Short mmCIF file of C-alpha atoms and ligand atoms in Angstrom, two decimals:
data_model
loop_
_atom_site.label_atom_id
_atom_site.label_comp_id
_atom_site.label_asym_id
_atom_site.label_seq_id
_atom_site.Cartn_x
_atom_site.Cartn_y
_atom_site.Cartn_z
CA UNK A 271 216.53 0.32 182.72
CA UNK A 272 216.52 0.29 179.09
CA UNK A 273 213.30 -0.75 178.29
CA UNK A 274 209.89 -1.49 180.09
CA UNK A 275 207.17 -3.70 179.45
CA UNK A 276 204.57 -5.52 181.27
CA UNK A 277 203.93 -9.41 181.47
CA UNK A 278 201.32 -10.76 183.74
CA UNK A 279 200.54 -7.65 185.39
CA UNK A 280 204.50 -7.31 186.34
CA UNK A 281 206.71 -4.84 184.93
CA UNK A 282 209.67 -6.12 183.19
CA UNK A 283 212.70 -4.25 182.90
CA UNK A 284 215.58 -4.55 180.51
CA UNK A 285 219.22 -3.84 182.14
CA UNK A 286 222.63 -4.45 181.56
CA UNK A 287 224.67 -7.03 183.51
CA UNK A 288 227.85 -8.38 183.47
CA UNK A 289 229.82 -5.25 182.64
CA UNK A 290 227.25 -5.06 179.91
CA UNK A 291 227.86 -8.26 177.93
CA UNK A 292 224.49 -9.47 178.52
CA UNK A 293 220.94 -7.57 178.68
CA UNK A 294 218.98 -9.16 181.44
CA UNK A 295 214.81 -8.90 181.64
CA UNK A 296 214.29 -8.40 185.39
CA UNK A 297 211.44 -8.21 187.47
CA UNK A 298 210.37 -6.87 190.73
CA UNK A 299 209.15 -9.78 193.20
CA UNK A 300 207.45 -7.25 195.51
CA UNK A 301 205.06 -4.20 195.23
CA UNK A 302 204.82 -1.26 194.44
CA UNK A 303 206.81 -2.06 191.43
CA UNK A 304 209.20 0.74 190.81
CA UNK A 305 212.04 1.25 187.99
CA UNK A 306 214.32 4.15 186.66
CA UNK A 307 214.62 4.68 183.27
CA UNK A 308 217.90 6.15 181.20
CA UNK A 309 217.16 9.35 179.76
CA UNK A 310 216.18 9.06 175.67
CA UNK A 311 215.60 5.35 176.38
CA UNK A 312 211.77 5.96 175.30
CA UNK A 313 210.74 8.37 172.69
CA UNK A 314 209.22 11.78 173.09
CA UNK A 315 205.39 12.15 172.82
CA UNK A 316 204.38 15.08 170.67
CA UNK A 317 203.02 17.97 172.53
CA UNK A 318 199.44 17.84 172.63
CA UNK A 319 198.47 21.34 172.52
CA UNK A 320 195.95 23.05 174.95
CA UNK A 321 196.97 20.07 177.73
CA UNK A 322 198.12 21.37 180.80
CA UNK A 323 198.76 19.36 184.04
CA UNK A 324 198.76 20.31 187.83
CA UNK A 325 202.38 20.45 189.91
CA UNK A 326 201.46 18.44 193.13
CA UNK A 327 204.11 19.04 195.79
CA UNK A 328 204.49 15.85 198.27
CA UNK A 329 206.49 15.82 200.90
CA UNK A 330 208.70 12.88 201.17
CA UNK A 331 209.54 13.34 204.74
CA UNK A 332 213.07 12.86 203.92
CA UNK A 333 215.28 15.63 205.68
CA UNK A 334 217.51 17.59 203.40
CA UNK A 335 220.52 16.23 206.00
CA UNK A 336 219.42 12.49 205.11
CA UNK A 337 220.35 12.59 201.83
CA UNK A 338 224.13 11.78 201.14
CA UNK A 339 224.16 14.73 197.87
CA UNK A 340 223.71 18.55 197.93
CA UNK A 341 223.09 20.17 194.64
CA UNK A 342 225.21 23.26 194.76
CA UNK A 343 224.64 24.77 191.66
CA UNK A 344 224.24 23.84 187.57
CA UNK A 345 227.09 24.87 185.05
CA UNK A 346 226.71 25.13 181.52
CA UNK A 347 228.95 23.12 179.60
CA UNK A 348 230.29 23.37 175.91
CA UNK A 349 229.31 26.98 175.39
CA UNK A 350 228.15 27.65 171.99
CA UNK A 351 227.80 23.58 171.17
CA UNK A 352 224.88 21.71 170.06
CA UNK A 353 223.78 20.07 173.16
CA UNK A 354 224.21 16.33 172.15
CA UNK A 355 221.46 15.25 174.88
CA UNK A 356 218.98 17.20 172.47
CA UNK A 357 220.31 16.85 169.14
CA UNK A 358 218.40 16.49 165.96
CA UNK A 359 221.93 15.29 164.50
CA UNK A 360 224.75 13.62 165.76
CA UNK A 361 228.44 12.88 163.93
CA UNK A 362 230.16 10.78 166.05
CA UNK A 363 233.84 9.50 165.92
CA UNK A 364 235.57 6.69 167.13
CA UNK A 365 239.10 4.69 167.23
CA UNK A 366 239.11 5.33 163.65
CA UNK A 367 239.39 8.75 163.75
CA UNK A 368 243.33 7.78 165.24
CA UNK A 369 243.82 10.63 167.62
CA UNK A 370 242.38 14.17 168.71
CA UNK A 371 243.58 16.14 165.53
CA UNK A 372 241.01 12.91 163.81
CA UNK A 373 238.28 14.71 165.62
CA UNK A 374 239.02 18.23 163.10
CA UNK A 375 236.61 16.91 160.30
CA UNK A 376 234.16 14.96 162.79
CA UNK A 377 233.19 18.79 163.70
CA UNK A 378 233.68 20.12 160.11
CA UNK A 379 230.49 18.07 159.34
CA UNK A 380 228.83 18.61 162.92
CA UNK A 381 228.94 22.02 162.10
CA UNK A 382 227.99 22.29 158.19
CA UNK A 383 225.06 20.17 159.90
CA UNK A 384 224.01 22.15 163.06
CA UNK A 385 224.73 18.75 164.47
CA UNK A 386 226.36 18.14 168.16
CA UNK A 387 229.69 15.88 168.18
CA UNK A 388 229.58 12.29 169.94
CA UNK A 389 232.43 9.61 170.50
CA UNK A 390 232.90 6.02 171.16
CA UNK A 391 234.30 5.47 174.93
CA UNK A 392 237.27 4.10 172.92
CA UNK A 393 238.27 7.53 171.83
CA UNK A 394 237.33 9.14 175.14
CA UNK A 395 239.49 6.91 176.89
CA UNK A 396 242.61 7.15 174.57
CA UNK A 397 242.02 10.92 175.77
CA UNK A 398 241.24 12.38 172.21
CA UNK A 399 237.93 14.07 173.46
CA UNK A 400 236.59 14.53 176.93
CA UNK A 401 234.18 12.35 178.60
CA UNK A 402 231.32 14.44 178.10
CA UNK A 403 230.91 13.30 174.16
CA UNK A 404 230.76 9.88 175.05
CA UNK A 405 227.67 7.82 173.83
CA UNK A 406 227.08 4.47 174.85
CA UNK A 407 225.96 2.32 177.97
CA UNK A 408 228.58 4.02 180.28
CA UNK A 409 228.05 7.76 178.47
CA UNK A 410 224.93 9.19 177.17
CA UNK A 411 221.90 7.71 175.31
CA UNK A 412 221.04 9.51 172.22
CA UNK A 413 217.82 9.47 170.03
CA UNK A 414 218.55 12.07 167.46
CA UNK A 415 216.59 11.80 163.69
CA UNK A 416 220.32 11.05 162.56
CA UNK A 417 223.17 9.40 163.77
CA UNK A 418 226.43 9.46 161.79
CA UNK A 419 229.16 6.90 163.29
CA UNK A 420 232.56 7.26 161.81
CA UNK A 421 235.47 5.16 162.77
CA UNK A 422 233.16 3.51 164.81
CA UNK A 423 233.20 -0.78 165.40
CA UNK A 424 229.28 -0.91 166.49
CA UNK A 425 229.84 -2.59 169.96
CA UNK A 426 226.92 -3.52 172.08
CA UNK A 427 227.60 -0.79 174.71
CA UNK A 428 227.92 1.84 172.17
CA UNK A 429 224.59 0.68 170.27
CA UNK A 430 222.83 0.97 173.60
CA UNK A 431 223.44 4.65 173.47
CA UNK A 432 222.74 5.27 169.88
CA UNK A 433 220.87 2.14 168.78
CA UNK A 434 217.44 3.90 168.87
CA UNK A 435 218.46 6.69 166.18
CA UNK A 436 215.84 7.10 163.67
CA UNK A 437 218.40 6.92 160.92
CA UNK A 438 222.19 5.34 161.10
CA UNK A 439 224.64 6.00 158.64
CA UNK A 440 227.94 3.93 158.85
CA UNK A 441 231.34 4.85 157.88
CA UNK A 442 233.90 2.50 158.32
CA UNK A 443 236.33 0.63 155.87
CA UNK A 444 235.82 -2.43 157.45
CA UNK A 445 232.91 -3.79 155.30
CA UNK A 446 232.54 -6.76 158.04
CA UNK A 447 232.15 -4.36 161.13
CA UNK A 448 228.56 -4.89 163.16
CA UNK A 449 227.86 -1.25 162.80
CA UNK A 450 226.78 -2.06 159.47
CA UNK A 451 224.47 -4.80 160.62
CA UNK A 452 221.99 -1.62 162.20
CA UNK A 453 223.30 0.90 160.20
CA UNK A 454 220.34 2.74 157.37
CA UNK A 455 223.00 3.65 155.38
CA UNK A 456 226.74 2.25 154.60
CA UNK A 457 229.71 4.03 153.30
CA UNK A 458 232.58 1.39 153.40
CA UNK A 459 235.59 3.88 153.17
CA UNK A 460 238.45 5.60 154.88
CA UNK A 461 236.38 8.33 157.28
CA UNK A 462 239.53 10.98 155.93
CA UNK A 463 237.97 10.58 152.66
CA UNK A 464 234.68 10.25 153.06
CA UNK A 465 233.54 12.61 155.89
CA UNK A 466 235.63 15.63 154.14
CA UNK A 467 233.88 15.14 150.86
CA UNK A 468 230.31 14.90 152.66
CA UNK A 469 231.06 18.50 154.61
CA UNK A 470 231.71 19.87 151.18
CA UNK A 471 228.39 18.30 149.53
CA UNK A 472 226.68 19.46 152.86
CA UNK A 473 227.97 22.99 152.25
CA UNK A 474 226.96 23.21 149.01
CA UNK A 475 223.48 22.12 149.30
CA UNK A 476 222.90 24.06 152.44
CA UNK A 477 224.43 27.07 151.55
C1 FAD B 134 231.42 -2.07 180.91
C2 FAD B 134 231.24 -1.54 179.62
C3 FAD B 134 231.02 -0.20 178.77
C4 FAD B 134 231.19 0.19 177.95
N1 FAD B 134 230.48 1.04 177.67
C5 FAD B 134 230.73 1.94 176.87
C6 FAD B 134 230.17 3.34 176.06
O1 FAD B 134 229.58 4.02 176.52
N2 FAD B 134 230.26 3.80 174.83
C7 FAD B 134 231.04 3.25 173.89
O2 FAD B 134 231.33 3.54 172.71
N3 FAD B 134 231.89 2.25 174.43
C8 FAD B 134 231.61 1.63 175.45
N4 FAD B 134 232.46 0.14 175.74
C9 FAD B 134 233.42 -0.53 174.65
C10 FAD B 134 233.14 -0.83 173.92
O3 FAD B 134 232.95 -2.10 174.04
C11 FAD B 134 234.03 -0.69 172.35
O4 FAD B 134 235.30 -1.25 172.78
C12 FAD B 134 233.81 0.68 172.51
O5 FAD B 134 232.54 0.91 171.69
C13 FAD B 134 234.81 0.76 170.74
O6 FAD B 134 235.07 1.86 170.26
P1 FAD B 134 235.36 2.23 168.53
O7 FAD B 134 234.21 1.72 168.01
O8 FAD B 134 235.65 3.68 168.50
O9 FAD B 134 236.78 1.34 168.32
P2 FAD B 134 237.11 0.07 167.78
O10 FAD B 134 236.11 -1.10 167.86
O11 FAD B 134 238.25 -0.15 167.92
O12 FAD B 134 236.27 0.37 166.39
C14 FAD B 134 237.30 1.13 165.36
C15 FAD B 134 236.73 1.22 164.02
O13 FAD B 134 237.56 1.67 163.14
C16 FAD B 134 237.60 1.49 162.05
N5 FAD B 134 238.58 2.55 161.24
C17 FAD B 134 239.39 2.44 161.43
N6 FAD B 134 240.64 3.25 160.67
C18 FAD B 134 239.13 4.14 159.80
C19 FAD B 134 239.43 4.84 159.08
N7 FAD B 134 240.09 5.50 158.88
N8 FAD B 134 238.12 5.08 158.00
C20 FAD B 134 236.90 4.73 158.46
N9 FAD B 134 237.16 3.11 159.83
C21 FAD B 134 238.13 3.29 160.30
C22 FAD B 134 237.80 0.20 162.28
O14 FAD B 134 237.09 -0.87 160.98
C23 FAD B 134 236.82 -0.29 163.08
O15 FAD B 134 235.64 -0.78 162.57
C24 FAD B 134 232.13 -0.17 177.06
C25 FAD B 134 232.98 -1.09 177.49
C26 FAD B 134 232.71 -2.16 178.77
C27 FAD B 134 233.10 -3.22 178.74
#
């Protein structure tokens, strides 16, 4: 689910249907009402100092053999990089970067800001960057303080993964691009000019 609310005592979830072209309200007709939500779909509450909890292990009564999947281990990805899931700032590139080498200025700005790199599905599908960087309905959901979208049009499936960012900056040469409708700040221009200029300014100010 992308969102949850209670109406007339029933849990109402919002989820994408028909390949994400429609967001539908769905209601469970039976009890218990159960829903799973995407990571980062809701803001993280502030930590309450001194609050503690108790972990209670409940036997679900399901044998390990009955579960079709086995977790054999965990592997860290992107050693040294800022983790996209937890990043406070994300600099993302889309089809507008025009090729794998177009992510170099995106990465340079991300490095200057201590940010993570993100990407649209168009850039991932083109093979310019790995899937682990994809933001959106079929990628990661992020909720950073600052999301800088470079050469990304703002399709609904991309917005599903970053639309809850606190501040959105869009850099796009098309003034009519839908991303400007959700952006707090918009820069109409060529990302290959704007992004390096921003990087230089950030480096000058942050030292
Ligand atoms: C079921 C389904 C799931 C999907 N899941 C996802 C998902 O998880 N994430 C996702 O991102 N998409 C997803 N999509 C795809 C989505 O619909 C869009 O196709 C995709 O987001 C477009 O990526 P884009 O904005 O990079 O490319 P485009 O829509 O082609 O936009 C490129 C933009 O770059 C701008 N531009 C070009 N050159 C420059 C330049 N030099 N400087 C500045 N701007 C420039 C253009 O004006 C344009 O606005 C999904 C689609 C479906 C059907």
